[in-house]
Short mmCIF file of C-alpha atoms in Angstrom, two decimals:
data_model
loop_
_atom_site.label_atom_id
_atom_site.label_comp_id
_atom_site.label_asym_id
_atom_site.label_seq_id
_atom_site.Cartn_x
_atom_site.Cartn_y
_atom_site.Cartn_z
CA MET U 1 0.04 0.33 0.11
CA PHE U 2 2.76 2.29 1.21
CA ALA U 3 5.01 1.47 -1.90
CA ARG U 4 1.72 2.09 -4.42
CA ASN U 5 1.14 5.48 -2.77
CA ASN U 6 4.72 6.82 -3.04
CA PHE U 7 4.88 5.62 -6.69
CA ALA U 8 1.45 7.50 -7.30
CA ARG U 9 3.20 10.23 -5.93
CA VAL U 10 6.69 9.78 -7.85
CA ALA U 11 4.52 9.73 -11.34
CA LEU U 12 2.65 12.92 -10.15
CA VAL U 13 5.55 14.81 -9.66
CA VAL U 14 7.08 13.55 -13.02
CA LEU U 15 3.87 14.47 -14.70
CA ALA U 16 4.00 17.97 -13.30
CA ALA U 17 7.22 18.20 -14.26
CA VAL U 18 6.98 17.40 -17.69
CA CYS U 19 3.61 19.11 -17.79
CA ILE U 20 4.24 22.45 -16.22
CA PRO U 21 6.97 23.59 -18.65
CA CYS U 22 5.43 22.35 -21.87
CA ILE U 23 1.89 24.38 -20.86
CA ALA U 24 4.26 27.28 -19.93
CA GLN U 25 5.76 27.09 -23.11
CA CYS U 26 2.52 27.10 -25.14
CA SER U 27 1.27 30.12 -23.20
CA GLU U 28 4.61 31.90 -24.06
CA HIS U 29 4.02 31.02 -28.07
CA GLY U 30 0.57 32.44 -27.45
CA GLU U 31 -1.40 29.32 -28.53
CA GLY U 32 -4.86 29.37 -28.08
CA VAL U 33 -8.38 30.02 -29.53
CA SER U 34 -8.92 33.91 -30.51
CA ALA U 35 -11.71 35.62 -28.49
CA ALA U 36 -13.17 37.14 -31.19
CA ALA U 37 -14.46 34.56 -34.17
CA THR U 38 -12.64 34.76 -37.81
CA VAL U 39 -14.14 36.40 -40.69
CA VAL U 40 -14.25 33.71 -43.51
CA PHE U 41 -16.01 35.96 -46.14
CA SER U 42 -18.94 38.34 -46.49
CA ILE U 43 -22.15 38.49 -47.69
CA GLY U 44 -22.87 42.05 -48.71
CA GLN U 45 -22.31 44.03 -45.49
CA PHE U 46 -22.71 40.97 -42.91
CA PRO U 47 -19.62 39.52 -42.24
CA ILE U 48 -19.77 35.21 -42.00
CA THR U 49 -17.56 33.95 -39.54
CA ASP U 50 -16.30 30.82 -38.63
CA SER U 51 -18.69 30.40 -35.97
CA VAL U 52 -21.72 31.66 -38.17
CA ILE U 53 -20.93 28.72 -40.61
CA MET U 54 -20.04 26.16 -37.82
CA SER U 55 -23.98 27.49 -36.25
CA TRP U 56 -25.71 27.07 -39.73
CA ALA U 57 -23.87 23.52 -40.28
CA ILE U 58 -25.15 22.36 -37.00
CA SER U 59 -28.47 23.86 -37.55
CA LEU U 60 -29.08 22.15 -40.51
CA LEU U 61 -27.67 18.45 -38.94
CA ILE U 62 -30.37 19.02 -36.13
CA ILE U 63 -33.34 19.51 -38.69
CA LEU U 64 -32.13 16.67 -40.56
CA ALA U 65 -31.27 14.60 -37.90
CA VAL U 66 -34.73 15.41 -35.70
CA LYS U 67 -36.75 14.72 -39.49
CA PHE U 68 -34.99 11.55 -40.00
CA SER U 69 -35.08 10.33 -36.58
CA LEU U 70 -38.91 11.04 -37.07
CA ARG U 71 -39.29 9.14 -40.41
CA GLY U 72 -42.02 11.74 -41.41
CA GLU U 73 -44.56 11.86 -38.50
CA ALA U 74 -44.62 10.77 -34.87
CA GLN U 75 -45.54 7.25 -34.05
CA ILE U 76 -47.60 5.90 -31.53
CA ILE U 77 -45.20 2.71 -30.97
CA PRO U 78 -42.01 4.93 -31.33
CA PRO U 79 -39.40 3.60 -33.59
CA ARG U 80 -35.59 4.06 -31.80
CA GLY U 81 -34.74 7.64 -33.05
CA GLN U 82 -37.92 8.95 -31.90
CA ALA U 83 -37.80 7.26 -28.50
CA MET U 84 -34.41 8.76 -28.23
CA ILE U 85 -36.04 12.27 -28.93
CA GLU U 86 -38.81 11.27 -26.57
CA SER U 87 -36.90 10.39 -24.07
CA LEU U 88 -34.80 13.81 -24.09
CA VAL U 89 -38.26 15.94 -24.52
CA GLY U 90 -39.83 13.78 -21.62
CA GLY U 91 -36.90 14.52 -19.29
CA LEU U 92 -36.98 18.25 -20.15
CA ARG U 93 -40.60 18.39 -19.90
CA ASP U 94 -41.04 16.76 -16.26
CA ILE U 95 -38.27 19.01 -14.78
CA VAL U 96 -39.47 22.29 -16.48
CA GLU U 97 -43.14 21.55 -15.97
CA PRO U 98 -43.05 22.53 -11.98
CA VAL U 99 -40.35 25.19 -12.80
CA VAL U 100 -42.37 27.55 -15.14
CA GLY U 101 -45.91 26.37 -13.80
CA ARG U 102 -48.75 24.62 -15.77
CA LYS U 103 -50.20 27.96 -16.94
CA ALA U 104 -47.29 28.95 -18.84
CA PHE U 105 -45.91 25.29 -19.80
CA GLY U 106 -48.21 24.63 -22.80
CA ILE U 107 -46.47 28.37 -24.82
CA VAL U 108 -43.57 28.12 -23.19
CA PHE U 109 -42.05 24.62 -23.69
CA PRO U 110 -41.57 24.76 -27.60
CA CYS U 111 -39.04 27.91 -27.01
CA LEU U 112 -37.12 25.83 -24.22
CA LEU U 113 -36.79 22.58 -26.28
CA GLY U 114 -35.26 24.87 -29.00
CA TYR U 115 -32.92 26.76 -26.52
CA PHE U 116 -32.07 23.28 -25.13
CA PHE U 117 -31.42 20.98 -28.30
CA PHE U 118 -29.73 24.19 -30.17
CA ILE U 119 -27.24 24.73 -27.40
CA LEU U 120 -26.75 21.07 -26.49
CA LEU U 121 -25.92 20.08 -30.07
CA GLN U 122 -23.84 23.43 -30.95
CA ASN U 123 -21.71 22.85 -27.78
CA LEU U 124 -21.30 19.09 -29.05
CA GLY U 125 -20.67 20.31 -32.24
CA GLY U 126 -17.55 21.98 -31.05
CA LEU U 127 -16.08 18.21 -30.03
CA LEU U 128 -16.08 16.93 -33.61
CA PRO U 129 -12.90 16.68 -35.76
CA GLY U 130 -11.99 19.24 -37.78
CA VAL U 131 -13.92 22.20 -35.66
CA GLY U 132 -10.96 24.75 -35.11
CA SER U 133 -8.72 22.58 -37.18
CA ILE U 134 -9.46 22.72 -40.50
CA GLY U 135 -9.08 26.17 -42.33
CA ILE U 136 -5.96 28.40 -44.02
CA TYR U 137 -3.19 30.26 -43.31
CA SER U 138 -3.64 33.97 -44.34
CA GLY U 139 -1.10 36.16 -43.93
CA GLY U 140 1.00 34.06 -41.86
CA GLU U 141 -2.39 33.67 -39.53
CA PHE U 142 -4.58 30.38 -39.02
CA LYS U 143 -8.16 30.83 -39.81
CA PRO U 144 -9.96 27.98 -39.31
CA PHE U 145 -13.57 27.59 -40.98
CA PHE U 146 -15.21 25.99 -38.14
CA ARG U 147 -15.81 27.52 -34.73
CA PRO U 148 -18.48 26.27 -31.85
CA ALA U 149 -20.85 28.47 -32.29
CA ASN U 150 -20.93 29.35 -28.30
CA ALA U 151 -17.45 29.74 -28.48
CA ASP U 152 -18.34 33.28 -29.84
CA LEU U 153 -19.83 35.68 -27.94
CA ASN U 154 -22.02 36.78 -30.80
CA ALA U 155 -23.73 33.67 -30.89
CA THR U 156 -24.90 33.19 -27.20
CA LEU U 157 -25.42 37.14 -26.89
CA ALA U 158 -28.28 36.47 -29.25
CA LEU U 159 -29.57 33.79 -27.55
CA ALA U 160 -29.45 35.78 -24.44
CA VAL U 161 -31.19 38.14 -26.43
CA VAL U 162 -33.63 36.47 -27.91
CA ALA U 163 -34.27 34.73 -24.27
CA PHE U 164 -35.17 38.46 -22.87
CA PHE U 165 -37.69 38.84 -25.62
CA ALA U 166 -39.18 35.62 -25.23
CA TRP U 167 -39.42 35.86 -21.19
CA ALA U 168 -41.10 39.34 -21.96
CA TYR U 169 -43.40 38.26 -24.22
CA TYR U 170 -44.22 35.00 -22.12
CA CYS U 171 -44.59 37.07 -18.99
CA LEU U 172 -46.96 39.49 -20.58
CA ARG U 173 -48.90 36.35 -22.61
CA CYS U 174 -49.27 34.77 -18.98
CA ALA U 175 -49.61 37.62 -16.35
CA GLY U 176 -50.35 40.26 -18.31
CA VAL U 177 -48.87 43.87 -17.86
CA ARG U 178 -50.65 44.41 -14.21
CA GLY U 179 -49.31 40.93 -13.31
CA MET U 180 -45.63 41.77 -14.33
CA TYR U 181 -46.13 45.22 -13.16
CA PHE U 182 -47.50 43.44 -9.61
CA GLU U 183 -44.24 41.11 -9.56
CA ILE U 184 -41.67 43.73 -10.12
CA PHE U 185 -42.93 47.06 -8.20
CA GLY U 186 -45.96 45.54 -6.57
CA ASN U 187 -46.37 45.80 -2.63
CA LYS U 188 -46.42 42.14 -1.58
CA ALA U 189 -46.92 42.73 2.18
CA ASP U 190 -49.81 41.49 4.00
CA LYS U 191 -52.10 44.50 4.81
CA SER U 192 -53.76 42.53 7.96
CA GLU U 193 -50.31 42.12 9.18
CA ILE U 194 -48.57 45.81 9.33
CA SER U 195 -49.97 49.42 9.73
CA SER U 196 -51.18 51.35 7.05
CA PHE U 197 -48.32 53.63 7.63
CA VAL U 198 -45.70 50.94 7.22
CA TYR U 199 -47.66 49.17 4.35
CA GLY U 200 -47.67 52.72 2.50
CA ALA U 201 -43.88 53.28 3.44
CA LEU U 202 -43.52 49.67 1.84
CA PHE U 203 -44.68 51.04 -1.68
CA PHE U 204 -41.61 53.06 -1.84
CA VAL U 205 -39.25 50.41 -0.86
CA PHE U 206 -40.86 48.01 -3.21
CA LEU U 207 -40.43 50.83 -5.88
CA GLY U 208 -36.87 50.72 -5.41
CA VAL U 209 -36.63 46.88 -5.09
CA GLY U 210 -38.64 47.00 -8.41
CA LEU U 211 -35.92 49.35 -9.80
CA ILE U 212 -33.04 46.88 -8.76
CA GLU U 213 -34.88 44.08 -9.98
CA CYS U 214 -35.09 46.21 -13.88
CA ILE U 215 -31.36 46.24 -13.48
CA SER U 216 -31.34 42.76 -12.44
CA ILE U 217 -33.34 41.36 -15.40
CA LEU U 218 -31.39 43.41 -18.16
CA CYS U 219 -28.24 42.22 -16.48
CA ARG U 220 -29.52 38.56 -17.31
CA ILE U 221 -28.74 39.11 -20.71
CA ILE U 222 -25.14 39.59 -19.61
CA SER U 223 -25.06 36.64 -17.54
CA LEU U 224 -26.88 34.05 -19.41
CA SER U 225 -24.57 34.86 -22.64
CA PHE U 226 -20.88 35.40 -20.66
CA ARG U 227 -21.75 31.89 -18.74
CA LEU U 228 -22.41 29.75 -21.90
CA PHE U 229 -19.58 31.59 -24.22
CA GLY U 230 -17.09 31.36 -20.94
CA ASN U 231 -17.57 27.56 -20.51
CA THR U 232 -17.83 26.99 -24.20
CA PHE U 233 -14.70 29.22 -24.95
CA GLY U 234 -12.73 28.04 -21.94
CA GLY U 235 -13.56 24.72 -23.04
CA GLU U 236 -12.11 25.10 -26.62
CA ASN U 237 -9.05 26.73 -25.47
CA LEU U 238 -8.32 23.49 -22.78
CA LEU U 239 -8.75 21.08 -25.61
CA HIS U 240 -6.54 23.33 -28.10
CA ASN U 241 -4.04 24.06 -25.37
CA MET U 242 -4.27 20.01 -24.58
CA TYR U 243 -3.35 19.10 -28.20
CA GLY U 244 -0.44 21.83 -28.21
CA PHE U 245 0.89 19.89 -25.20
CA SER U 246 0.93 16.22 -26.97
CA SER U 247 2.57 17.90 -29.74
CA LEU U 248 5.22 18.84 -27.53
CA LEU U 249 5.39 15.88 -25.87
CA LYS U 250 6.01 14.23 -29.34
CA ASN U 251 9.49 14.87 -28.87
CA ILE U 252 9.87 13.14 -25.86
CA PRO U 253 11.29 9.38 -26.89
CA VAL U 254 9.16 7.63 -23.92
CA VAL U 255 6.05 9.32 -23.54
CA ASN U 256 5.34 10.38 -27.42
CA TYR U 257 2.99 7.15 -28.18
CA LEU U 258 0.61 8.27 -25.40
CA SER U 259 0.68 11.88 -26.58
CA TYR U 260 -2.51 11.55 -28.42
CA LEU U 261 -4.66 10.36 -25.66
CA ILE U 262 -3.83 13.34 -23.96
CA PRO U 263 -6.74 15.28 -24.82
CA LEU U 264 -8.90 12.58 -24.44
CA PRO U 265 -10.31 13.14 -20.78
CA PHE U 266 -10.63 16.54 -21.73
CA TYR U 267 -13.27 15.70 -24.09
CA PHE U 268 -15.23 13.73 -21.92
CA LEU U 269 -15.07 16.91 -19.70
CA GLU U 270 -16.52 19.05 -22.38
CA PHE U 271 -19.09 16.67 -23.42
CA LEU U 272 -20.40 16.66 -19.56
CA VAL U 273 -19.64 20.67 -19.96
CA ALA U 274 -21.95 20.85 -23.30
CA ILE U 275 -24.88 19.01 -21.30
CA ILE U 276 -24.70 20.61 -18.47
CA GLN U 277 -24.56 24.41 -19.65
CA SER U 278 -27.63 23.54 -22.27
CA PHE U 279 -29.57 22.59 -19.32
CA VAL U 280 -28.32 25.52 -17.36
CA PHE U 281 -29.27 27.70 -19.72
CA THR U 282 -32.95 26.20 -20.45
CA LEU U 283 -33.18 25.67 -16.85
CA LEU U 284 -32.33 29.26 -16.00
CA LEU U 285 -34.88 30.84 -18.37
CA SER U 286 -37.65 28.47 -17.72
CA VAL U 287 -36.85 29.90 -13.79
CA TYR U 288 -36.89 33.59 -14.99
CA ILE U 289 -40.53 32.97 -16.66
CA GLY U 290 -41.54 30.74 -13.74
CA LEU U 291 -40.72 33.53 -11.24
CA VAL U 292 -43.48 35.51 -12.94
CA CYS U 293 -45.99 32.80 -14.47
CA ASN U 294 -45.87 29.83 -11.77
CA HIS U 295 -47.58 31.12 -8.70
CA GLY U 296 -47.34 27.23 -7.46
CA ASP U 297 -50.42 25.82 -9.26
CA HIS U 298 -48.70 22.71 -9.45
CA GLU U 299 -47.51 22.38 -6.09
CA LYS U 300 -51.37 23.17 -5.27
CA GLU U 301 -52.36 20.31 -7.55
CA ILE U 302 -49.92 17.92 -5.54
CA LEU U 303 -51.00 18.94 -2.17
CA LYS U 304 -54.72 18.26 -3.91
CA LYS U 305 -53.96 15.01 -5.11
CA GLU U 306 -52.13 13.74 -1.91
CA GLU U 307 -55.12 15.36 -0.01
CA TYR U 308 -57.78 13.29 -1.96
CA GLY U 309 -55.54 10.11 -2.94
CA TYR U 310 -56.37 11.11 -6.50
CA ASN U 311 -53.75 10.16 -9.55
CA SER U 312 -54.36 11.28 -12.72
CA MET J 1 -15.71 65.07 -12.74
CA ALA J 2 -14.89 61.58 -10.84
CA ILE J 3 -18.14 59.93 -12.20
CA SER J 4 -17.59 61.08 -15.76
CA ASN J 5 -14.02 59.92 -15.73
CA VAL J 6 -15.32 56.65 -14.41
CA LEU J 7 -17.92 56.51 -17.00
CA MET J 8 -15.37 57.10 -19.69
CA PHE J 9 -13.04 54.71 -18.45
CA GLY J 10 -16.10 52.35 -18.57
CA MET J 11 -17.16 52.87 -22.08
CA VAL J 12 -13.52 52.73 -23.50
CA ASP J 13 -13.18 49.27 -21.72
CA PHE J 14 -16.70 48.53 -23.23
CA SER J 15 -15.81 49.20 -26.31
CA GLY J 16 -12.64 47.72 -26.25
CA LEU J 17 -14.19 44.64 -24.83
CA LEU J 18 -16.60 44.58 -27.67
CA ASP J 19 -13.65 44.85 -30.14
CA LYS J 20 -11.77 42.08 -28.23
CA PHE J 21 -14.76 39.81 -28.71
CA GLY J 22 -15.85 40.94 -31.95
CA ILE J 23 -19.26 41.95 -31.21
CA ASP J 24 -21.08 43.23 -34.42
CA TRP J 25 -24.72 43.48 -34.92
CA HIS J 26 -24.71 41.93 -37.98
CA LEU J 27 -23.23 38.75 -36.48
CA LEU J 28 -25.92 39.18 -33.82
CA LEU J 29 -28.84 39.51 -35.91
CA ILE J 30 -27.96 36.37 -37.80
CA GLN J 31 -27.34 34.42 -35.12
CA SER J 32 -30.66 35.20 -33.61
CA LEU J 33 -32.43 34.50 -36.84
CA ASN J 34 -30.72 31.44 -37.01
CA PHE J 35 -31.71 30.64 -33.68
CA VAL J 36 -35.28 31.46 -34.15
CA LEU J 37 -35.37 29.83 -37.31
CA VAL J 38 -34.20 26.25 -35.83
CA ALA J 39 -36.29 26.33 -33.12
CA PHE J 40 -39.27 27.59 -35.24
CA LEU J 41 -38.38 24.45 -37.58
CA LEU J 42 -37.67 22.00 -35.20
CA TYR J 43 -40.93 22.63 -33.10
CA ARG J 44 -43.05 22.77 -36.20
CA PHE J 45 -41.97 19.68 -38.13
CA GLY J 46 -40.27 17.52 -35.45
CA PHE J 47 -41.10 18.36 -31.46
CA ARG J 48 -45.05 19.10 -32.05
CA SER J 49 -45.53 16.10 -33.27
CA VAL J 50 -43.66 14.00 -30.36
CA ALA J 51 -45.37 16.03 -27.94
CA ARG J 52 -48.73 15.20 -29.26
CA VAL J 53 -48.01 11.98 -29.70
CA MET J 54 -46.81 11.50 -26.08
CA ASP J 55 -49.54 13.36 -24.85
CA GLU J 56 -51.87 10.95 -27.05
CA ARG J 57 -49.96 7.84 -25.46
CA ARG J 58 -50.19 9.00 -22.11
CA GLU J 59 -54.01 9.24 -22.66
CA LYS J 60 -54.06 6.20 -23.68
CA ILE J 61 -52.17 4.73 -21.45
CA GLU J 62 -54.03 6.26 -18.45
CA LEU J 63 -57.14 4.81 -20.25
CA GLY J 64 -55.46 1.62 -20.26
CA LEU J 65 -54.82 1.53 -16.77
CA LYS J 66 -57.92 2.88 -15.86
CA TYR J 67 -59.83 0.25 -17.76
CA ALA J 68 -57.52 -2.35 -16.03
CA ASP J 69 -58.47 -1.02 -12.77
CA ASP J 70 -62.20 -1.16 -14.04
CA MET J 71 -62.00 -4.82 -15.09
CA LYS J 72 -59.88 -5.84 -11.84
CA ARG J 73 -62.76 -3.87 -9.80
CA GLU J 74 -65.58 -6.04 -11.88
CA LYS J 75 -63.49 -9.23 -11.90
CA ALA J 76 -63.35 -8.84 -7.98
CA ALA J 77 -67.27 -8.05 -8.19
CA PHE J 78 -68.16 -11.09 -10.41
CA GLU J 79 -66.06 -13.23 -8.47
CA SER J 80 -67.59 -12.12 -5.20
CA SER J 81 -71.02 -12.77 -6.39
CA ARG J 82 -69.93 -15.96 -8.25
CA ALA J 83 -68.96 -17.10 -5.01
CA GLN J 84 -71.90 -16.24 -3.37
CA ARG J 85 -74.45 -17.67 -6.21
CA ALA J 86 -72.21 -20.94 -5.71
CA GLU J 87 -72.60 -20.87 -1.89
CA SER J 88 -76.45 -20.09 -2.47
CA ALA J 89 -76.56 -23.03 -5.37
CA ARG J 90 -74.70 -25.18 -3.03
CA ARG J 91 -76.98 -24.76 -0.17
CA GLU J 92 -80.23 -24.86 -2.58
CA ALA J 93 -78.78 -28.04 -3.71
CA GLU J 94 -78.07 -29.30 -0.08
CA GLY J 95 -81.54 -28.19 0.62
CA ILE J 96 -83.23 -30.49 -2.35
CA VAL J 97 -80.84 -33.56 -1.39
CA LYS J 98 -82.32 -33.23 2.07
CA SER J 99 -85.63 -32.70 1.20
CA ALA J 100 -85.48 -35.42 -1.27
CA LYS J 101 -83.97 -37.68 1.07
CA ASP J 102 -86.83 -36.86 3.50
CA GLY J 103 -89.51 -37.54 0.91
CA ALA J 104 -87.66 -40.61 -0.37
CA LYS J 105 -87.64 -41.66 3.56
CA ALA J 106 -91.67 -40.52 3.94
CA ILE J 107 -92.78 -42.44 0.98
CA LEU J 108 -90.66 -45.52 2.14
CA GLU J 109 -92.12 -45.10 5.54
CA GLN J 110 -95.36 -44.52 4.03
CA GLY J 111 -95.05 -47.96 1.77
CA LYS J 112 -94.02 -49.81 4.80
CA MET J 113 -97.05 -49.00 6.55
CA GLU J 114 -98.96 -49.58 3.67
CA LEU J 115 -97.60 -52.75 2.77
CA GLN J 116 -97.92 -53.26 6.62
CA GLN J 117 -101.27 -52.64 6.56
CA GLN J 118 -102.01 -54.36 3.39
CA SER J 119 -100.59 -57.34 5.20
CA ALA J 120 -102.61 -57.11 8.21
CA GLY J 121 -105.74 -57.11 6.46
CA MET J 122 -104.63 -59.75 4.15
CA ILE J 123 -104.22 -61.63 7.18
CA LEU J 124 -107.36 -60.62 9.01
CA ASN J 125 -109.37 -61.19 5.86
CA ALA J 126 -107.08 -64.92 5.65
CA GLU J 127 -108.52 -65.35 9.00
CA LYS J 128 -111.64 -64.37 8.75
CA GLU J 129 -111.67 -66.40 5.52
CA ILE J 130 -110.24 -69.45 7.49
CA ALA J 131 -112.94 -68.74 10.21
CA ARG J 132 -116.20 -68.66 7.93
CA ARG J 133 -114.65 -71.64 6.24
CA ARG J 134 -114.05 -73.75 9.31
CA LYS J 135 -117.56 -72.44 10.40
CA LYS J 136 -118.83 -73.41 7.08
CA ILE J 137 -116.99 -76.86 7.15
CA LEU J 138 -118.24 -77.27 10.96
CA GLY J 139 -121.77 -76.45 9.89
CA ASP J 140 -121.60 -78.74 6.59
CA ALA J 141 -120.02 -81.81 8.80
CA LYS J 142 -122.38 -81.34 11.84
CA ALA J 143 -125.35 -81.41 9.27
CA GLU J 144 -123.90 -84.16 7.70
CA ILE J 145 -122.96 -86.11 10.69
CA GLY J 146 -126.37 -85.24 12.27
CA THR J 147 -128.10 -86.66 9.00
CA LEU J 148 -125.84 -89.49 9.39
CA VAL J 149 -126.35 -90.08 13.01
CA VAL J 150 -130.31 -89.62 11.97
CA GLU J 151 -129.98 -91.88 9.74
CA VAL J 152 -127.91 -94.26 11.45
CA ALA J 153 -130.55 -94.06 14.26
CA LYS J 154 -133.20 -94.78 12.01
CA SER J 155 -131.95 -97.44 10.46
CA VAL J 156 -131.51 -98.66 13.99
CA LEU J 157 -134.32 -97.67 15.65
CA ALA J 158 -136.81 -97.90 12.42
CA SER J 159 -140.09 -96.61 12.87
CA GLN J 160 -140.61 -96.79 16.83
CA MET J 161 -139.05 -93.11 17.30
CA THR J 162 -140.96 -90.13 17.12
CA ASP J 163 -139.89 -86.67 15.61
CA ARG J 164 -139.53 -85.54 18.95
CA ASP J 165 -136.66 -88.48 19.42
CA ARG J 166 -135.17 -87.69 16.42
CA ASN J 167 -134.74 -84.01 17.34
CA ASN J 168 -133.32 -85.03 21.28
CA TYR J 169 -130.81 -87.09 19.88
CA ALA J 170 -129.65 -84.78 17.09
CA ALA J 171 -128.94 -81.93 19.81
CA MET J 172 -127.36 -84.56 21.61
CA ALA J 173 -124.85 -85.72 18.97
CA GLU J 174 -124.38 -81.91 18.08
CA LYS J 175 -123.29 -81.26 21.81
CA MET J 176 -120.96 -84.26 21.38
CA LEU J 177 -118.99 -82.96 18.92
CA PRO J 178 -116.14 -80.78 19.13
#
């Protein structure tokens, strides 16, 4: 046991001794993915970047994959492809429905499904071979043709802006202008429990809280977009650096055969991050909608079911 | 002054940030439209029918489960009523068998009694007939013996006896006979 622990420690030290200088060398050479997407060509005034190309390609793949999985219309006895889509849709529905509330669920779910599948597959697209590595050298600089869409702030910002407008639309549709005003600025104190003076004074407090809430709502665009961008961009950089690191190891005689395996664990990590981030974005949007539209109807129904022993 | 400096510094930094990340409204528009289009197409041609089929299947499953529950209840009720019917039929059959046995026993007893009565009547009649015939035979024998006696006595006494003597002798002979 002691010998095994010592061997592990020595191996760790040797690995660190080899890795740290190599990673440092990678950093000194400035290798890594640029924060801005690379413009590949332009259509009129619209620049088409590598992330836009990737976004279009993955979008096309998603639509075709779903279309071919369903083989036309969905069937009551599902084929394999439909069963897979159904399991994802059903799983997301079970999670999202209690969050957004039954009232809003019907109209919100298509949008949430779109976000989940779009972000998930765009993230997973970043793990495909050739993404970030196929391109041309122009002016001594490498210009890739493909870059994960969510590793471009334009894409994540666009998703967040659309999410913001979707949030506003769904909240207005479910709660109405009055309901939204009450949710943000309304005096939520119980009049029967406090004096009229305090209740009146609380109007100003809630007005101030509402203003802060408005800033918070606007900041959601930044938080949603930067969270997704940061994770995807970080992952892309990690994979890129690990490839750079493995190429440096090729010069070392003993470990050169193992150098190709170095990025492999990080692919699994990025796979996990892709799923988690798509889920986080979708869940956060549903929470934002649920904060305004969900007033505990689901919980009330569960309580009612428990009370009457009814099970639908 | 300080605030304006901070704001300006912030603006410069913010502008630099936009450049650094390559933020461009054209790209924002392209990506937004791309997402909206994909989400719409996915829902219109994929998820809508999947969601509809899932709801339809859930309804069918719920109906199936409800039907199975109803059938289970009906089966239990049917089995209960069948058991009750079987029990009542068993009791009825037992009653019928018992009454049949009782009836058979009664008929047997009655037959036995009738036979006994018939045999008793037959014996009585036979005894009566025997007594009658005996009496008749005795009467006949008496008359015949009396006649014989008279004839014998007549032949013995010839014409010396009167009708009164004859009758006395006949009476004496009758008394002597068993």
